[in-house]
Structure formats: structure tokens, C-alpha cells
Tab-separated table of C-alpha atoms in Angstrom:
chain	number	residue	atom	x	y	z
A	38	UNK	CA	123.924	-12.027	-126.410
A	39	UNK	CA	124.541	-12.193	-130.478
A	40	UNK	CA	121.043	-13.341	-132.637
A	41	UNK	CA	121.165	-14.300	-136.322
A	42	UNK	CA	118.270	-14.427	-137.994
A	43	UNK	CA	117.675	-16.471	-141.423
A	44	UNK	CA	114.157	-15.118	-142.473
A	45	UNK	CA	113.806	-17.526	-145.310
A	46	UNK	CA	112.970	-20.524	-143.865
A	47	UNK	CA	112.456	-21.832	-147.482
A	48	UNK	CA	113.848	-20.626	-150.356
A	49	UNK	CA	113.703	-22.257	-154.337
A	50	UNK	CA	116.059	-21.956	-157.495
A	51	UNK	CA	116.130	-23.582	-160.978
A	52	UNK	CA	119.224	-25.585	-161.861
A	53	UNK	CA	122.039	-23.500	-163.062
A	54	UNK	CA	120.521	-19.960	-161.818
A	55	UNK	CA	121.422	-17.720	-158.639
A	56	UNK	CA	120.290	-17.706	-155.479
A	57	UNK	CA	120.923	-15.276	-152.735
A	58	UNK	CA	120.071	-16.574	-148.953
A	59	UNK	CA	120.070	-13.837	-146.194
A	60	UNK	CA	120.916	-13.628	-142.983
A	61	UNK	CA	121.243	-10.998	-140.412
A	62	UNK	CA	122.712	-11.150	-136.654
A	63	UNK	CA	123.211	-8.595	-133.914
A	64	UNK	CA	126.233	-7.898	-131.835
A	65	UNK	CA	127.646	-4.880	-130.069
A	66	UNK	CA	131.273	-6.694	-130.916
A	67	UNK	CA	133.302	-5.118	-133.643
A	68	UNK	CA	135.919	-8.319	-134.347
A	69	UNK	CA	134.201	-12.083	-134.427
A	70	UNK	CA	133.485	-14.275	-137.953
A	71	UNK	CA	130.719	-15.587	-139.879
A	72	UNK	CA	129.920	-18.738	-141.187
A	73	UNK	CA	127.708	-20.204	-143.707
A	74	UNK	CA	126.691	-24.118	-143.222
A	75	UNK	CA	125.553	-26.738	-145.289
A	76	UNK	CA	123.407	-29.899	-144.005
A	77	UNK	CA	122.032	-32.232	-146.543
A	78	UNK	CA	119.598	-34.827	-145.524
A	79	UNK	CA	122.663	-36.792	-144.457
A	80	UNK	CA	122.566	-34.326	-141.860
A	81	UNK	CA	126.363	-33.827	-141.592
A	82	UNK	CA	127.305	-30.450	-141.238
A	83	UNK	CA	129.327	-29.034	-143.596
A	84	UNK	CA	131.261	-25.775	-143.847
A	85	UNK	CA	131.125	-23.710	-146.923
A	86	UNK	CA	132.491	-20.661	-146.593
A	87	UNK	CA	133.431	-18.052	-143.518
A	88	UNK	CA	134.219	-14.290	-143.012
A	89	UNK	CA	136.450	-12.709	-141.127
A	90	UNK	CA	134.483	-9.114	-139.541
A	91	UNK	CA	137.591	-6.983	-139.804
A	92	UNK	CA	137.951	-8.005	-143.609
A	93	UNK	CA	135.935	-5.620	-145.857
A	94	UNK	CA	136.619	-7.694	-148.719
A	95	UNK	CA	133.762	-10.835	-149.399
A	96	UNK	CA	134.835	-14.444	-148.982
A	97	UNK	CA	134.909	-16.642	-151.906
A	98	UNK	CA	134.741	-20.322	-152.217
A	99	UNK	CA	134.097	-21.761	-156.140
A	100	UNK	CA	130.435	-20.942	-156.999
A	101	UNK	CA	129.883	-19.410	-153.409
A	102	UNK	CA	130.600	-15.923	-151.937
A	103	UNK	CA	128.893	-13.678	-149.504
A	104	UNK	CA	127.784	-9.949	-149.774
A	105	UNK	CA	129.062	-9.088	-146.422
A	106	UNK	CA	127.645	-5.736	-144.802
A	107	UNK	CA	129.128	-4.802	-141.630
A	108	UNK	CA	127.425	-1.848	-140.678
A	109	UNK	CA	124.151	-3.229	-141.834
A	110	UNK	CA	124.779	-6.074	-140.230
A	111	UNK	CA	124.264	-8.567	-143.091
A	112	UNK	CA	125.713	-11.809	-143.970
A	113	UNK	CA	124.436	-12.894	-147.091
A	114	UNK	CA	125.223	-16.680	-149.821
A	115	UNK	CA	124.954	-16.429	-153.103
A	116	UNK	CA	125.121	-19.788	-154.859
A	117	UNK	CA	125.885	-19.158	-158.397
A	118	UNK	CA	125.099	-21.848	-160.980
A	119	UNK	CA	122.974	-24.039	-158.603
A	120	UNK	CA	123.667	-28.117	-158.858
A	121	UNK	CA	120.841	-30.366	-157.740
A	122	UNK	CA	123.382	-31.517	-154.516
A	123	UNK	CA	123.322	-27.644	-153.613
A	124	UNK	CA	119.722	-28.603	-152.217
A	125	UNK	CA	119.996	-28.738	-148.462
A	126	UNK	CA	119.826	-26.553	-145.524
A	127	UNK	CA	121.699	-23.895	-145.432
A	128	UNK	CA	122.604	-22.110	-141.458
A	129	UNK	CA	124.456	-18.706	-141.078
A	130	UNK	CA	126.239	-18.934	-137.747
A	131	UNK	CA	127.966	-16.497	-136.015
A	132	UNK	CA	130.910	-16.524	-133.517
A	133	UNK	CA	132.609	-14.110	-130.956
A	134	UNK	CA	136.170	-13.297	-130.473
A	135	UNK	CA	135.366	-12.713	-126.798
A	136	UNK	CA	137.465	-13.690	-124.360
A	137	UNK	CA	135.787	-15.982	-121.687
A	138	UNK	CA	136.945	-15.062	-117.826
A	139	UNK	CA	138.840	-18.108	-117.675
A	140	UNK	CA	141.169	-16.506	-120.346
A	141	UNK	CA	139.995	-18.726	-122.878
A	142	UNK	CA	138.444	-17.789	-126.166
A	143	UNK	CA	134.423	-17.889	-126.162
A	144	UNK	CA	134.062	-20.017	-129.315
A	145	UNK	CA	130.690	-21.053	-129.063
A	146	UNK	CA	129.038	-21.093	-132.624
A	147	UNK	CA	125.543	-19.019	-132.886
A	148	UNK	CA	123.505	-20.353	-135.643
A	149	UNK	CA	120.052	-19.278	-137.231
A	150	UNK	CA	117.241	-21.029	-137.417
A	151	UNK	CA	118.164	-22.326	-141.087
A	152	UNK	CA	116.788	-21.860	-144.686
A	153	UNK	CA	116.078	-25.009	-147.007
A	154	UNK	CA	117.267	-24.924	-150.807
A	155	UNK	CA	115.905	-27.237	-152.666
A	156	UNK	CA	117.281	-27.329	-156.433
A	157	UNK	CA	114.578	-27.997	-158.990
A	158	UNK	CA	115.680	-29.570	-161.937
B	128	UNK	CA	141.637	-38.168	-142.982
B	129	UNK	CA	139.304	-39.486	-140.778
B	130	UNK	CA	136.421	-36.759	-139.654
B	131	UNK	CA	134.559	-36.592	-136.278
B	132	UNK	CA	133.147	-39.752	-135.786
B	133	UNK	CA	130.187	-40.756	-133.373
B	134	UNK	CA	128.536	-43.200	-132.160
B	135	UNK	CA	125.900	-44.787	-132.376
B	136	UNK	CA	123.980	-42.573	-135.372
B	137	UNK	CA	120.809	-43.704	-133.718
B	138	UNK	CA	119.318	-44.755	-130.657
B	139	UNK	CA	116.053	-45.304	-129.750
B	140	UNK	CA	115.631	-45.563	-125.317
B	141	UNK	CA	112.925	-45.809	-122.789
B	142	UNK	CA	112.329	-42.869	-120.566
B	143	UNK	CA	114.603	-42.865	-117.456
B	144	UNK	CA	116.613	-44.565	-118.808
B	145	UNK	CA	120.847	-44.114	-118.893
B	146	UNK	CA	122.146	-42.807	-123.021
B	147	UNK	CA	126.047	-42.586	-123.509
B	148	UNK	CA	126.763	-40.563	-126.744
B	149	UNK	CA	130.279	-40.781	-127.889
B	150	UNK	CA	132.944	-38.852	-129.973
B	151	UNK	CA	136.297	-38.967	-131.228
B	152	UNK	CA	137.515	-35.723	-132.618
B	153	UNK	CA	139.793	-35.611	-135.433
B	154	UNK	CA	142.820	-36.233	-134.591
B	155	UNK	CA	145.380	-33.190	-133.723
B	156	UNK	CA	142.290	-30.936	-132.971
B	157	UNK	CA	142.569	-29.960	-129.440
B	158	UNK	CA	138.606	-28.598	-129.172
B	159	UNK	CA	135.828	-30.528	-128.541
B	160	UNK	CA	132.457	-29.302	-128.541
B	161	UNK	CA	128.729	-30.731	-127.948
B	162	UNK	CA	125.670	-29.037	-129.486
B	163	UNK	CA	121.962	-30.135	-129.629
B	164	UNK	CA	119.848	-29.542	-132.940
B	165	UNK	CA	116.133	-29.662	-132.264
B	166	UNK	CA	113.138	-28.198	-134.466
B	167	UNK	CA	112.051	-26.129	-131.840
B	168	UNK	CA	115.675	-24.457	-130.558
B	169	UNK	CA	117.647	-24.934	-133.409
B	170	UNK	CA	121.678	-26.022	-132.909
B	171	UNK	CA	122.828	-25.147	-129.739
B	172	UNK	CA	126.020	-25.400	-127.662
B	173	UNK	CA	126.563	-27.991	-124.760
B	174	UNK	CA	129.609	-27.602	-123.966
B	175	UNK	CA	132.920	-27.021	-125.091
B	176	UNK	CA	136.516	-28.272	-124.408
B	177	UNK	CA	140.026	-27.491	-124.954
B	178	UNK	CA	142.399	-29.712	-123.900
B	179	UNK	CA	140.398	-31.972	-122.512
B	180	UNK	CA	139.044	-29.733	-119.380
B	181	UNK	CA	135.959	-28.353	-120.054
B	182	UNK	CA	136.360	-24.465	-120.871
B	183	UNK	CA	132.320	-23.475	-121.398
B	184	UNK	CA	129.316	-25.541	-120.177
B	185	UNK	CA	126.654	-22.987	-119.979
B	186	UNK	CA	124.622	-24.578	-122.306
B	187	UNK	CA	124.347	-27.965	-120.255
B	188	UNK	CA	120.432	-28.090	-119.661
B	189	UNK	CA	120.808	-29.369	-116.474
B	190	UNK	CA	122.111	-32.020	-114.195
B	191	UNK	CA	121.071	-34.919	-116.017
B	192	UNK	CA	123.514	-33.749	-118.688
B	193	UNK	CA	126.701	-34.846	-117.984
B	194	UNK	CA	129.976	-34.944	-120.082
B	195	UNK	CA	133.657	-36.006	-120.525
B	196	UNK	CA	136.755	-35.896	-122.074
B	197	UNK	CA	139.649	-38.668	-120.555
B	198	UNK	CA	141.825	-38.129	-123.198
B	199	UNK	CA	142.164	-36.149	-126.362
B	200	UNK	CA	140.688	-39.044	-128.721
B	201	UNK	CA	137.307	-39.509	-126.903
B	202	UNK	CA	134.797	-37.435	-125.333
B	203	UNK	CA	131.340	-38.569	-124.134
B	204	UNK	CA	127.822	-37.010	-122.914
B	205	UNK	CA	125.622	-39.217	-121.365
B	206	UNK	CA	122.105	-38.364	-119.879
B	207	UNK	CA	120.923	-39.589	-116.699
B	208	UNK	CA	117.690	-40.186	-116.732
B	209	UNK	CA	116.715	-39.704	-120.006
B	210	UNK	CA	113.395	-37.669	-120.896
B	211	UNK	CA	111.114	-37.636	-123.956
B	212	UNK	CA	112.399	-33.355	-124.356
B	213	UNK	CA	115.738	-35.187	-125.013
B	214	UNK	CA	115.032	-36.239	-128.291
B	215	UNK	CA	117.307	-34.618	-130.483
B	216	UNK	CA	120.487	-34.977	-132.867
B	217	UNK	CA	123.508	-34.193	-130.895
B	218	UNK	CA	126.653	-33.115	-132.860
B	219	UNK	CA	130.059	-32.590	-132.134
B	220	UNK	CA	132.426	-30.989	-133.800
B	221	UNK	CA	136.298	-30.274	-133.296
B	222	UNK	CA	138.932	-27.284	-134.024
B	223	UNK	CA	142.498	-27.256	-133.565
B	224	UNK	CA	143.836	-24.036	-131.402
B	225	UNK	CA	141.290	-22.877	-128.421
B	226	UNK	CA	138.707	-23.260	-130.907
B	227	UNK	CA	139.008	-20.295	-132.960
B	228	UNK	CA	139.959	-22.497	-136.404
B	229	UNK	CA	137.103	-23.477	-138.418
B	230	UNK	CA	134.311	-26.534	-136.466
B	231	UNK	CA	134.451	-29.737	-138.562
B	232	UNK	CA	131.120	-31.489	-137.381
B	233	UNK	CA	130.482	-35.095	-136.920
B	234	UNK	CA	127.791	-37.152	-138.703
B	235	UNK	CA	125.225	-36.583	-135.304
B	236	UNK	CA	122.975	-38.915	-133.065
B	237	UNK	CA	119.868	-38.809	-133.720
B	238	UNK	CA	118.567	-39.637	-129.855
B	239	UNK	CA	114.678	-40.634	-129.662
B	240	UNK	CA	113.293	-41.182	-126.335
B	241	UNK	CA	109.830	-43.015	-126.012
């Protein structure tokens, strides 16, 4: 079964500077994607960016992208120029591109345990 | 457009007794799925549908967990009885394809059983 870890439960940044959240997840797949989540307090869940495994080039999305390292394993954000509504949690979330027996896809989302931003002013 | 909506946001029950939670996927999407968030598990997957039949419950805790999909606008998961370890916000979320397109999550339940 695929893990991600976040090891950051909690994680700070100054308005306007960079922050870098981690993540990690194990798999013996090769092809599946990777997603990075935002839930503000409103606790809607929000997608921000994903990655495709058999891409070697990082996603980008505005003032997000990821440092995506296969072999390591490693599925990090980085939030340039941080805005106080970038303060929420933030879950990595992984999912195969197994096939279940039934023939259908196995599209179940794997998600770490979460880091909170919070934005200071 | 219109998002995932749920209903209700909240509800507060008694032990044993009967909670419907309800969904409406956006519409066109043709996946459905259920998860659970809780402090102590994280999100988690209930169940999942595509097409309305039910494609992956594995993550249904156990029988008191039950869930449906009549047509493609509605979907509902209902616990019978309910139990204080039920307390929870349940999500769903919907995809177009067999799921493989991108989740857009609904605003969650937040369930709270006394």
C-alpha cells in the first residue's frame, strides 16, 4: 500500500517570502500522480497544483510549483511570494494508476497527514 | 458552475441514532467518491463510484456504513446506528472519466455524535 508522509505538521513564513513544504510517499508503482491540497478554515478542499510521475519536468501553477524527485521519492510546494490567504493546510496526496480487478481504475486519493501555513503579516 | 454541494454542513445526533449525508456531484462528472477526515486518521476513502455502481468500497468501516447513488445527480451515505467514533467531516468529491481527472471536493459535513 502507497504512504505519504508530510513531516511538517507546522510550518511559518513572513508575507511575501518562500516557503518550501515537503512531502514524501512510497510506492513500488512507476506511473500514478501527485497532488498538492489546500484547506482553509472553510475547510473546502481545494486543488492547487498536480504532477504527472512520468513527467520529469515540475508542475507550475502562478506562485506555486513543486521540486519533484522521482527516484528520491519527493514531492515538494514551494509558495513563492506568500499572501496572508496562502495560510491554511496544506495535504500532499498521492494516487495510483492501478487497475482495480473489476477493470476499473483504482483512483482512490492517498493523502498525508497535512502541514499548517500560517502567513504572518 | 456549481461545485459539489452537500448537505447539511453540520449535524449534531444522539448515539444510535439514523444520519443521512447527502451529495450532488457537479454536474457531467461521472465519479463520486466519499472520504472521512478525522484528527486521528487523517482523509480517508469510503467509497467510490463511477457511474453510479459502486466501483471501490474497501474503505467502508463497517456495516453501519451504508451508501448510494440512484442517479448521477445524488449520492448519499447514511449511518445506521450512529456512534460517538463517527464524528468526523465527511467529503465528497467528483471527477469526470473513471476518476482519473482531477477530485473537486465539496464544502464537507462536519458530523458530531453525542
Amino acid at each position: 500500500a502507497q504512504t505519504v508522509t508530510q513531516s511538517q505538521p507546522e510550518m511559518s513564513v513572513q508575507e511575501a517570502e518562500t516557503v518550501t513544504l515537503s512531502c514524501t510517499y512510497d510506492t513500488s508503482e512507476s506511473d500514478y500522480y501527485l497532488f498538492w491540497y489546500k484547506q482553509p478554515p472553510s475547510r473546502q478542499m481545494i486543488l492547487v497544483i498536480r504532477q504527472e510521475a512520468y513527467k520529469q519536468q515540475n508542475a507550475t501553477e502562478n506562485r506555486f510549483s513543486v521540486n519533484f524527485q522521482k527516484a528520491a521519492k519527493s514531492f515538494s510546494l514551494k509558495i513563492s511570494d506568500s499572501q496572508l490567504g496562502d495560510a491554511a493546510m496544506y495535504f500532499c496526496a498521492y494516487r495510483s494508476s492501478a487497475v482495480l480487478f473489476s477493470g476499473a481504475g483504482s483512483y482512490q486519493l492517498t493523502f498525508g497527514k497535512g502541514t499548517k501555513l500560517s502567513v504572518i503579516p | 458552475d456549481a461545485g459539489v454541494i452537500q448537505s447539511p454542513r453540520h449535524e449534531v445526533t444522539e448515539m444510535g441514532q439514523e444520519v443521512t449525508l447527502r451529495c450532488k456531484p457537479i454536474s457531467g462528472h461521472n465519479s463520486l467518491f466519499w472520504y472521512r477526515q478525522t484528527m486521528m486518521r487523517g482523509l480517508e476513502l469510503l467509497i467510490y463510484f463511477n457511474n453510479n455502481v459502486p466501483i471501490d468500497d474497501s474503505g467502508m468501516p463497517e456495516d453501519r456504513f451504508s451508501a448510494k447513488m440512484p442517479n448521477a445527480s445524488f449520492s448519499t451515505l447514511k449511518i445506521q446506528p450512529s456512534e460517538p467514533r463517527d464524528s468526523a467531516v465527511y467529503f465528497c468529491a467528483s471527477s469526470t472519466g473513471q476518476g482519473e481527472k482531477e477530485q473537486y471536493f465539496g464544502p464537507g459535513t462536519r458530523l458530531t455524535v453525542t
